[in-house]
CSV table of C-alpha atoms and ligand atoms in Angstrom, one decimal:
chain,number,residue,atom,x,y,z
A,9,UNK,CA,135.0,111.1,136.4
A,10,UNK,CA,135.9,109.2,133.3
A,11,UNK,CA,137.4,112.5,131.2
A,12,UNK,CA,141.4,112.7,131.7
A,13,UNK,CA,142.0,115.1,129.2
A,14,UNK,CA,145.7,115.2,130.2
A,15,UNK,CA,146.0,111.7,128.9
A,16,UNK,CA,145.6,113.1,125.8
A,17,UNK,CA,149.0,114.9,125.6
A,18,UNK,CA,150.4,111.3,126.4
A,19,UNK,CA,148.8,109.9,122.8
A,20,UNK,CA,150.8,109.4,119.9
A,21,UNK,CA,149.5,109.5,116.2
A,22,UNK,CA,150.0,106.0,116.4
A,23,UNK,CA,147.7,105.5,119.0
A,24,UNK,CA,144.9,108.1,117.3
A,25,UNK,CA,145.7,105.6,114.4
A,26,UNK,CA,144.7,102.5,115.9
A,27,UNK,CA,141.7,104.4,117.9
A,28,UNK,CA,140.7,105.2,114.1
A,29,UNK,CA,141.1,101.6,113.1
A,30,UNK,CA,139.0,100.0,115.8
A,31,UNK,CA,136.2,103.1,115.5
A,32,UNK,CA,136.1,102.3,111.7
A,33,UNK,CA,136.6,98.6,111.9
A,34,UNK,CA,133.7,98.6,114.4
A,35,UNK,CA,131.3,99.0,111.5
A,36,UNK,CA,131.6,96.4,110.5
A,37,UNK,CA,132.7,94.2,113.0
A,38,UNK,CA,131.2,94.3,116.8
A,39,UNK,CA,134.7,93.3,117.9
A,40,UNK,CA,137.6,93.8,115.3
A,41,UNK,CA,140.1,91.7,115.1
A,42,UNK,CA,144.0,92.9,115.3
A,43,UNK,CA,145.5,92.0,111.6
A,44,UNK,CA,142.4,94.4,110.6
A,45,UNK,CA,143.2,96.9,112.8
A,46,UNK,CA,147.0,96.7,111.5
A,47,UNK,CA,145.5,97.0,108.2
A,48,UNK,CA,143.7,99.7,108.5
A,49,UNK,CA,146.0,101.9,110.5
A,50,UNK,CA,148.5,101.2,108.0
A,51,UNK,CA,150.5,100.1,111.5
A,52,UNK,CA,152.7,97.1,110.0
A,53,UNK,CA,155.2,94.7,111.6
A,54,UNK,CA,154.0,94.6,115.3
A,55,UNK,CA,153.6,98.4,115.3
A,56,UNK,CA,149.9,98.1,115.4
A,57,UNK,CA,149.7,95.3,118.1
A,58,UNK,CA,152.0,97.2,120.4
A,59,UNK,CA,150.0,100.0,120.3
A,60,UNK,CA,146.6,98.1,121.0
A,61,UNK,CA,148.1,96.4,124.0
A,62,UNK,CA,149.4,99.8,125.4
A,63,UNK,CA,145.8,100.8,124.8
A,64,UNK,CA,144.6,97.7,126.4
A,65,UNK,CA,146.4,98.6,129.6
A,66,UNK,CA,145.3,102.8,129.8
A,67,UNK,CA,141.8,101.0,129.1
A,68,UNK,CA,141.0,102.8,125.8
A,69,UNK,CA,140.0,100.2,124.3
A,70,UNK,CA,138.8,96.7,125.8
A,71,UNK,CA,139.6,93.1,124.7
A,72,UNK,CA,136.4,90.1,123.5
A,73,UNK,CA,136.3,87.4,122.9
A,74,UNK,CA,133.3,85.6,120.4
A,75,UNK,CA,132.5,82.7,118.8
A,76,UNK,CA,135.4,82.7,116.1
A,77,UNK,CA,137.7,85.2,117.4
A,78,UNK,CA,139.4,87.9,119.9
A,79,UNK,CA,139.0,91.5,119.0
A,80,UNK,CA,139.2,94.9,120.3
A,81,UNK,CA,136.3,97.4,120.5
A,82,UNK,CA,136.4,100.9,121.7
A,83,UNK,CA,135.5,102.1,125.3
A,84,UNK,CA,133.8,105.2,126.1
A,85,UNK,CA,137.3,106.7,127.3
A,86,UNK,CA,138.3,106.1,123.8
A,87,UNK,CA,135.8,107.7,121.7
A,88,UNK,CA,135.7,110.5,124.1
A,89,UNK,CA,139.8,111.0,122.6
A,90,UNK,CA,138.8,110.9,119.2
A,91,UNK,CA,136.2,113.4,120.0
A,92,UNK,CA,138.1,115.5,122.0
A,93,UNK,CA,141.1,115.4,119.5
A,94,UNK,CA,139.1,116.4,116.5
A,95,UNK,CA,137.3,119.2,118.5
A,96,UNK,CA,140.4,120.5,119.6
A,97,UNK,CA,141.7,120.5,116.1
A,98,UNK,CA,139.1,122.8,115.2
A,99,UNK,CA,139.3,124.7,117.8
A,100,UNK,CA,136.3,124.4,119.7
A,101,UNK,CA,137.4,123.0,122.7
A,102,UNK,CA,141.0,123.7,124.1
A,103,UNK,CA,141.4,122.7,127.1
A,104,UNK,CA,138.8,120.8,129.5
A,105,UNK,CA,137.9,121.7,133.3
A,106,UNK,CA,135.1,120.7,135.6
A,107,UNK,CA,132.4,117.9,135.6
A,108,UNK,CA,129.2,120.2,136.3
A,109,UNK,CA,127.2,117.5,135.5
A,110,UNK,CA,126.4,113.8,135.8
A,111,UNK,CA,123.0,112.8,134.4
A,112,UNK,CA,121.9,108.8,133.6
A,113,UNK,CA,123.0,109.8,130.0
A,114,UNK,CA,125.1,112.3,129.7
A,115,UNK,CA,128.8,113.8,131.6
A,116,UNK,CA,128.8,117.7,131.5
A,117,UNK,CA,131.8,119.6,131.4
A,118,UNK,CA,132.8,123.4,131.3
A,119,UNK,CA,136.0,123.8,129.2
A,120,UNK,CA,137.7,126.4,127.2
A,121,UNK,CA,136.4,127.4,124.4
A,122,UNK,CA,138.1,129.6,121.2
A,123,UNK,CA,139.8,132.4,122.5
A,124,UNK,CA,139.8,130.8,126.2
A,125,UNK,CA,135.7,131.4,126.6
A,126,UNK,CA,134.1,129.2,128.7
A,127,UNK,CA,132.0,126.7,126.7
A,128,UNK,CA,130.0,123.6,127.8
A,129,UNK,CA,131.0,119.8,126.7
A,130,UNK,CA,128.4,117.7,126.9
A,131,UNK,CA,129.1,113.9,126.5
A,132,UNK,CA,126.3,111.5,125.7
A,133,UNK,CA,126.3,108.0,127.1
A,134,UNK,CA,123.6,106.2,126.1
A,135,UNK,CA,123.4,103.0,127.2
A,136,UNK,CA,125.2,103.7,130.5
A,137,UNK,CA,122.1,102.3,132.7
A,138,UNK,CA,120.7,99.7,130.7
A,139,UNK,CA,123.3,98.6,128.3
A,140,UNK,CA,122.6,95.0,129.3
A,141,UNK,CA,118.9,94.4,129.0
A,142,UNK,CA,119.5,96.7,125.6
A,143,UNK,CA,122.2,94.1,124.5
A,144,UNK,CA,120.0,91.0,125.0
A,145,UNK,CA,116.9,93.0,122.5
A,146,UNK,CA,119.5,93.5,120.0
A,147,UNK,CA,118.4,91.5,117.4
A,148,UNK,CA,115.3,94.3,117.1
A,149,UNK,CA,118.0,96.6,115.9
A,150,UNK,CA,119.4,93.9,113.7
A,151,UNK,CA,118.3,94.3,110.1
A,152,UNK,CA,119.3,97.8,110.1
A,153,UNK,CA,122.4,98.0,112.6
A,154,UNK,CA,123.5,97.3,116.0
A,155,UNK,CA,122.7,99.8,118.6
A,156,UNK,CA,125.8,100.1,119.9
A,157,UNK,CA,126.4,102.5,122.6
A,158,UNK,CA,128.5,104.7,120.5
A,159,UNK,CA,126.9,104.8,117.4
A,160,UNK,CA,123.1,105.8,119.2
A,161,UNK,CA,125.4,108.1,121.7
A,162,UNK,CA,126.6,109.5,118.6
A,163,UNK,CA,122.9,110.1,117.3
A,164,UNK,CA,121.7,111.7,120.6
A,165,UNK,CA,124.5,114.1,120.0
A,166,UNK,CA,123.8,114.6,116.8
A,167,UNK,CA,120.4,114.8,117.5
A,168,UNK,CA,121.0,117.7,120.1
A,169,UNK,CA,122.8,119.7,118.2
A,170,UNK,CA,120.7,119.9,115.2
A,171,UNK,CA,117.6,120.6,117.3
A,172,UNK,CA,119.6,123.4,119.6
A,173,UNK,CA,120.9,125.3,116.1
A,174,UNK,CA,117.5,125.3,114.4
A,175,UNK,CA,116.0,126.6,118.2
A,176,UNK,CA,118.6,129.0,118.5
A,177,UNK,CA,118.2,130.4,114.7
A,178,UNK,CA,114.5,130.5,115.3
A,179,UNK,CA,115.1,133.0,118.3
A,180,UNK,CA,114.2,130.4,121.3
A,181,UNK,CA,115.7,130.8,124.4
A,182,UNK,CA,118.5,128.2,124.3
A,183,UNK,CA,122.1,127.6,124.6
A,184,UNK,CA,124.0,129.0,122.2
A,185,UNK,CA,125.3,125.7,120.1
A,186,UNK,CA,129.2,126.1,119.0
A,187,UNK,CA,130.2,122.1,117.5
A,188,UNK,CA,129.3,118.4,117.4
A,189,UNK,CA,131.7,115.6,117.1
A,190,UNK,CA,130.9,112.1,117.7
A,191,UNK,CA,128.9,111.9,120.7
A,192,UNK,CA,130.0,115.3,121.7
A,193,UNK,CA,128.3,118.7,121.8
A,194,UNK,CA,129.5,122.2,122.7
A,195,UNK,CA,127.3,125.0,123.7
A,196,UNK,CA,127.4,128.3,125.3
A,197,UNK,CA,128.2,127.8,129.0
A,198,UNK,CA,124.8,129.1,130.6
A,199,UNK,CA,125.5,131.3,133.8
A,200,UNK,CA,122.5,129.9,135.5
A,201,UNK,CA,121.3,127.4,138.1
A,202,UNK,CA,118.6,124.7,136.8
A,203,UNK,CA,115.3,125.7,138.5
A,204,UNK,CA,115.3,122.4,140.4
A,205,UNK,CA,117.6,123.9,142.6
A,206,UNK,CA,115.1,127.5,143.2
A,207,UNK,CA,113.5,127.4,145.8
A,208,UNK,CA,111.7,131.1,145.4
A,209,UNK,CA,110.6,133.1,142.9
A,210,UNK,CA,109.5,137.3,142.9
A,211,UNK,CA,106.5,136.2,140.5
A,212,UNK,CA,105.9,132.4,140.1
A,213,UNK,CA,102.8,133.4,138.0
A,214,UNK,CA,105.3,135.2,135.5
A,215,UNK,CA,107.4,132.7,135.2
A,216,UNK,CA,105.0,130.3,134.7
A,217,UNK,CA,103.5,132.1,132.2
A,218,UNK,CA,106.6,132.7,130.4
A,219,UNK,CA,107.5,128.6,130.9
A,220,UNK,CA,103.5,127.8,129.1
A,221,UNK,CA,104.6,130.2,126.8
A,222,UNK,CA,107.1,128.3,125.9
A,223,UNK,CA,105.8,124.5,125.4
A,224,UNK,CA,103.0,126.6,123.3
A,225,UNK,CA,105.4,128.1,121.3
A,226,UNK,CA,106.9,125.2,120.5
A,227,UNK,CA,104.3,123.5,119.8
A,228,UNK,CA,103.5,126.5,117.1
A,229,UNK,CA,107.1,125.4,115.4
A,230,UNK,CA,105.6,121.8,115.4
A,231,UNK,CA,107.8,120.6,118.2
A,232,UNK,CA,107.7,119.2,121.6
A,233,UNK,CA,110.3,119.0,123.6
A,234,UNK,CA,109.4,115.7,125.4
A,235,UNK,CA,111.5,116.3,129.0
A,236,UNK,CA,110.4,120.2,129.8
A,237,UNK,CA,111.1,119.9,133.7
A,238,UNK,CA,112.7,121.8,136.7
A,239,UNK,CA,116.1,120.1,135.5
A,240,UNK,CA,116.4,121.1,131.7
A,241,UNK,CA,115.2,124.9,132.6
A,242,UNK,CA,117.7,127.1,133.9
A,243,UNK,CA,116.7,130.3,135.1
A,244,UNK,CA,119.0,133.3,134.9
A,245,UNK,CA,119.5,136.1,137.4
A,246,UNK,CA,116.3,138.5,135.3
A,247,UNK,CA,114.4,135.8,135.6
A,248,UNK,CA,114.6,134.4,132.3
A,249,UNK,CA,114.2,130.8,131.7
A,250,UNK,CA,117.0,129.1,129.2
A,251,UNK,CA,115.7,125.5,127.9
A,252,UNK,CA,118.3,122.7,127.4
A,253,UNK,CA,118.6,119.1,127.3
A,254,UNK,CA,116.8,118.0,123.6
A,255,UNK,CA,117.4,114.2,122.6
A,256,UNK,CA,114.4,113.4,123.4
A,257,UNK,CA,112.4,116.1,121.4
A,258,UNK,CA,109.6,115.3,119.6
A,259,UNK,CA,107.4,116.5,116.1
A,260,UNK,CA,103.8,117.3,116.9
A,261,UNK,CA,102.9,115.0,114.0
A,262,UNK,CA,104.4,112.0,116.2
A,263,UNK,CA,101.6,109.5,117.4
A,264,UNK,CA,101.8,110.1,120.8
A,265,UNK,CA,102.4,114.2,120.9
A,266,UNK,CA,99.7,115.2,122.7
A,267,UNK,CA,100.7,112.3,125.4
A,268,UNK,CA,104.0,113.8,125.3
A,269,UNK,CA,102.4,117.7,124.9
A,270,UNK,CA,100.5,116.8,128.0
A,271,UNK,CA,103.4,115.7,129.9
A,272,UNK,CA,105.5,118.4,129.1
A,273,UNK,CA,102.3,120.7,130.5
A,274,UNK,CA,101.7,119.1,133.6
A,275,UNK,CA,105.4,118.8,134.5
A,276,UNK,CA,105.6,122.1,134.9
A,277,UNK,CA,101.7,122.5,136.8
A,278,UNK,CA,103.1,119.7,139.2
A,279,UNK,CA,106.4,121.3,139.8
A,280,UNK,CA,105.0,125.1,140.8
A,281,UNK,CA,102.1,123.5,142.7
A,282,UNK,CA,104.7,121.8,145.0
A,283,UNK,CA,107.5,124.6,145.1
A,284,UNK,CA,106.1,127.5,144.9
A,285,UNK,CA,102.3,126.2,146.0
A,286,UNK,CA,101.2,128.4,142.7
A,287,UNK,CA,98.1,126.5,140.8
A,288,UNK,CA,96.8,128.2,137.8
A,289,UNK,CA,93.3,127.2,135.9
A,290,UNK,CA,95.0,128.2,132.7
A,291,UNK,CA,97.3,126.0,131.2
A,292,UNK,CA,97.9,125.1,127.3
A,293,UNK,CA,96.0,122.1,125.4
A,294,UNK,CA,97.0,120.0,122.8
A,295,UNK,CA,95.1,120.9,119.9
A,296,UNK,CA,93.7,124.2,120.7
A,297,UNK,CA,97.2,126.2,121.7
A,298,UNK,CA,99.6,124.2,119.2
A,299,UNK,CA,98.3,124.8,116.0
A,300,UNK,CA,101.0,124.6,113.9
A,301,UNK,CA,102.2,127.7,111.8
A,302,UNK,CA,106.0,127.0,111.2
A,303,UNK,CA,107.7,123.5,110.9
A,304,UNK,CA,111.0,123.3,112.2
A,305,UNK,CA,111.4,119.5,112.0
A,306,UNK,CA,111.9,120.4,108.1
A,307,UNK,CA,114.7,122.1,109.1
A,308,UNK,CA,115.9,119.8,111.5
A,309,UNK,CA,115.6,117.4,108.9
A,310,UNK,CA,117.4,119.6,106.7
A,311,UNK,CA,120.6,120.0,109.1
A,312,UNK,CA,121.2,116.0,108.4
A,313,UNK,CA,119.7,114.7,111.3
A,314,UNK,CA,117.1,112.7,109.2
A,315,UNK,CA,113.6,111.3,109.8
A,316,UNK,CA,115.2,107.9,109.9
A,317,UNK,CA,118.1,109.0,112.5
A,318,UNK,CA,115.4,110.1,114.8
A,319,UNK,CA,113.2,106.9,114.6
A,320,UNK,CA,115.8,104.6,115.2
A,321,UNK,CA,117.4,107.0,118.2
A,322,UNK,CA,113.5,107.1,119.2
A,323,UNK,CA,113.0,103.1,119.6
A,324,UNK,CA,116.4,102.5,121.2
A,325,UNK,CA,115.3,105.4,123.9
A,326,UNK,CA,111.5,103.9,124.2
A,327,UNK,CA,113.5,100.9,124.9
A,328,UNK,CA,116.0,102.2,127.6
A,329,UNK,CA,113.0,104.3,129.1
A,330,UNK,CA,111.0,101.2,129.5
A,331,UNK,CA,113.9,99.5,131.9
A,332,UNK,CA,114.3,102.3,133.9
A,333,UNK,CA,112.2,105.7,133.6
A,334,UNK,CA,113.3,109.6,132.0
A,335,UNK,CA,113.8,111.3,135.3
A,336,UNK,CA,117.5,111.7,134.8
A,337,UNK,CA,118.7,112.7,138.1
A,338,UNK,CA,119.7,109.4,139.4
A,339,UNK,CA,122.7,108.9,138.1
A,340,UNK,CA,123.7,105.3,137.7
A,341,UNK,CA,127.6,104.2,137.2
A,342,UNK,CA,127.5,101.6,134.8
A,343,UNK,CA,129.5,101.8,131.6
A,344,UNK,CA,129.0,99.3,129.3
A,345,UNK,CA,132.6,99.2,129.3
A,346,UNK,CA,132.9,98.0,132.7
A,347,UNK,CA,130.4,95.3,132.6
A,348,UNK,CA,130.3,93.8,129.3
A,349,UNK,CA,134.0,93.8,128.8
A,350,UNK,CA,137.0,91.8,130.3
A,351,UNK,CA,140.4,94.2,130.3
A,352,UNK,CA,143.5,92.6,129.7
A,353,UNK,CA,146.6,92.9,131.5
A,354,UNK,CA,148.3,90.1,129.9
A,355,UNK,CA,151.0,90.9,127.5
A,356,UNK,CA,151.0,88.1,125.3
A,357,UNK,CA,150.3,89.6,122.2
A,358,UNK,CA,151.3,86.8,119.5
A,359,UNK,CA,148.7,84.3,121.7
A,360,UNK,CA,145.9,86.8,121.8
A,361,UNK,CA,145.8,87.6,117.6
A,362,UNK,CA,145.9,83.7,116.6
A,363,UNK,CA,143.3,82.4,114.2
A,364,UNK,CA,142.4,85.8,113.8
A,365,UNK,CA,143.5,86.0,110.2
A,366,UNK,CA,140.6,83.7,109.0
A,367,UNK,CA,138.3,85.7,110.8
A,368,UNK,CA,139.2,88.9,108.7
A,369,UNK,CA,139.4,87.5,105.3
A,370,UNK,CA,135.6,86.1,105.9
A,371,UNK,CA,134.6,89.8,106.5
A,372,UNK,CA,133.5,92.3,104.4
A,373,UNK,CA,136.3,94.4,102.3
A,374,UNK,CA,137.2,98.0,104.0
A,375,UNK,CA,138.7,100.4,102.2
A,376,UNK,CA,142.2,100.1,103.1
A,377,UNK,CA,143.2,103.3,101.1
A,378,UNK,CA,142.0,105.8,103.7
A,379,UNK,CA,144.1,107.8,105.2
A,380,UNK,CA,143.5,108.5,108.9
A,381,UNK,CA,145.9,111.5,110.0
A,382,UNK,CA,143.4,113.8,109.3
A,383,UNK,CA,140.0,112.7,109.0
A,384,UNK,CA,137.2,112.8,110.9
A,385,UNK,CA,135.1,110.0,111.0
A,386,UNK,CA,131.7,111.9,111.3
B,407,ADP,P1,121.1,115.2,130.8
B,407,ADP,O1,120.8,114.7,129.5
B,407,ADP,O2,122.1,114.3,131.5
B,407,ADP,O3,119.9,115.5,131.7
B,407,ADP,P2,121.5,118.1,130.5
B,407,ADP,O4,121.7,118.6,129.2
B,407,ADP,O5,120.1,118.2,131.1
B,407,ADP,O6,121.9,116.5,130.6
B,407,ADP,O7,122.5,118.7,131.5
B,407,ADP,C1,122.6,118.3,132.9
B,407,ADP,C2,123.0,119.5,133.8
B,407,ADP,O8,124.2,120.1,133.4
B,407,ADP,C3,121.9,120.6,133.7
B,407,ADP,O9,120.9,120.3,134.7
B,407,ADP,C4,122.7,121.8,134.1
B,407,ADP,O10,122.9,121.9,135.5
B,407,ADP,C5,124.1,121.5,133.4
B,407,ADP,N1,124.1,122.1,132.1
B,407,ADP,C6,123.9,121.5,130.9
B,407,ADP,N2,124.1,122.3,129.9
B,407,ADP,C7,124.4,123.5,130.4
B,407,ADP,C8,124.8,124.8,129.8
B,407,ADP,N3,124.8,125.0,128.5
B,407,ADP,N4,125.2,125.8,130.6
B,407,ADP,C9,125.2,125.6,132.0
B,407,ADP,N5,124.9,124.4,132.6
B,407,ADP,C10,124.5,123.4,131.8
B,408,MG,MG1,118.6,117.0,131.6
């Protein structure tokens, strides 16, 4: 478990300050050097550099090396404090419990909502399995931006939630969604076991019915939701199904949507044929049962998650999915952070931040006028 929410009573502004600096800094920067990071936490006179190598040590953030310089760059256990801070300013989340969940992408959580209710926290990771092969196809990314693991983290989470609220307004059986932050989401706490783990069902023809139903109706909204399997269906105790997981969603105008409509079908043919040894002849076609009569990707659109948001997330997914497949249940421990960054114990701070002045002043200009106690860098 990589979530020590406790930590978070031991943080200081200070330290939220030089989290802020390093998250910001990062945008320009793949690693950012310390006078920046003093610059842009406004920490002055060593203030900044003892706070990064107190950091360094509770591995919040992680020390590089490059070409030219040494910097600093955020680890997941980092961002998942800013994110946690700024939801728990707002209220969303207030105090954090159990891991219910570890997929290849994604840590679940149940914590406490507003007034104490049980809520779900959902932390994307993407990246997690294949952040190496990812790194070394970089330069696909390049003339638009980096794929960093936080900033298309932060997109699948963004992503998500946009998808979730215009599901949920539209009346389809999904988690309620509550806030976003980062590479965070929080949604109603389902009481419900994913139908992976059911192993009978009264009426298997009802509920597959009610499951076609679903992809069809979808499909009517002009979506697909691209992973429709025994793990992102939870079935409650009257038998109805709850839908979750949507990063991967798809518009029925995307190239490949009746490869992905198809999938979606058969996932679900496959999955009663072996459990429940219930075959149908009926099942839902592309083309004939998803005949589009509303389009929610306009809305999703309209929620900020643009068209170009989910082509980029879209390509960086193709790209993981090609290394290792979507099944999502094998979960894989292997943070970026662990693998692509050295920690640092040593204490030398004046040694580690030389010739890094040089390094800043080639860089492009950040605005050094922001104040960071109470923004959130969204
Ligand atoms: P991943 O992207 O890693 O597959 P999911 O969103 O599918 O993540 O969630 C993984 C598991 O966490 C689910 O199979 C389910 O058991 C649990 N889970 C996720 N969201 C909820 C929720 N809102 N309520 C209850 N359980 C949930
Ligand atoms: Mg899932």
């Amino acid at each position: 478990m990589r979530l020590d929410p406790k930590a978070l009573r031991y943080m200081s502004n200070d330290d939220f300050r030089v989290l802020t600096a390093i998250e910001v800094g990062s945008r320009n920067h793949d690693i950012v050097p310390a006078p920046l990071i003093a610059q842009l936490s406004h920490l002055r006179g060593g203030g900044a550099n003892k706070r990064i190598s107190d950091l360094v040590k509770r591995k919040l953030i992680a020390t590089e090396q490059n070409s030219k310089y040494k910097g600093y760059k955020l680890v997941y256990a980092g961002y998942d404090y800013l994110a946690l801070r700024t939801l728990s300013k707002r209220g969303t989340v207030t105090s954090v419990g159990n891991q219910i969940g570890v997929g290849k992408e994604s840590d679940i959580f149940v914590v406490a909502g507003e007034d104490e209710k049980e809520v779900v926290l959902k932390l994307h990771r993407l990246g997690r399995q294949s952040f190496r092969n990812v790194k070394l196809k970089r330069d696909y990314f390049r003339q638009d931006q980096s794929p960093s693991w936080m900033y298309m983290s932060r997109l699948s989470a963004m992503k998500e939630y946009a998808f979730m609220k215009v599901l949920y307004e539209n009346g389809f059986p999904v988690p309620i969604p509550v806030d976003q932050n980062r590479h965070c989401v929080v949604m109603e706490f389902v009481e419900a076991f994913p139908l992976r783990q059911i192993s009978q069902v009264g009426e298997p023809g009802k509920l597959y019915s009610k499951l076609m139903d679903l992809i069809v109706r979808l499909a009517k909204y002009g979506l697909i939701h691209g992973d429709f399997n025994e793990f992102n269906i939870l079935l409650k105790d009257d038998g109805s199904p709850i839908l979750i997981d949507f990063p991967q969603m798809v518009s029925t105008s995307h190239p490949n949507a009746e490869f992905y409509f198809n999938r979606d079908v058969d996932c679900i043919r496959t999955f009663f044929k072996r459990r429940f040894n219930y075959e149908s002849v009926l099942y839902p076609k592309f083309g004939l049962d998803s005949n589009k009569e509303f389009d929610l990707d306009v809305q999703v659109a309209a929620s900020g998650f643009t068209k170009k948001d989910q082509s980029q997330l879209e390509k960086y997914m193709s790209e993981l999915n090609e290394q290792g497949g979507n099944s999502g249940d094998d979960f894989v421990e292997d943070l970026p952070s662990d693998e692509e960054i050295v920690y640092e114990s040593d204490e030398n701070e004046d040694d580690e931040n030389k010739g890094e002045d040089e390094a800043v002043s080639t860089n492009q200009s950040v605005d050094t006028d922001q104040d960071f106690d109470d923004q959130d860098f969204v």
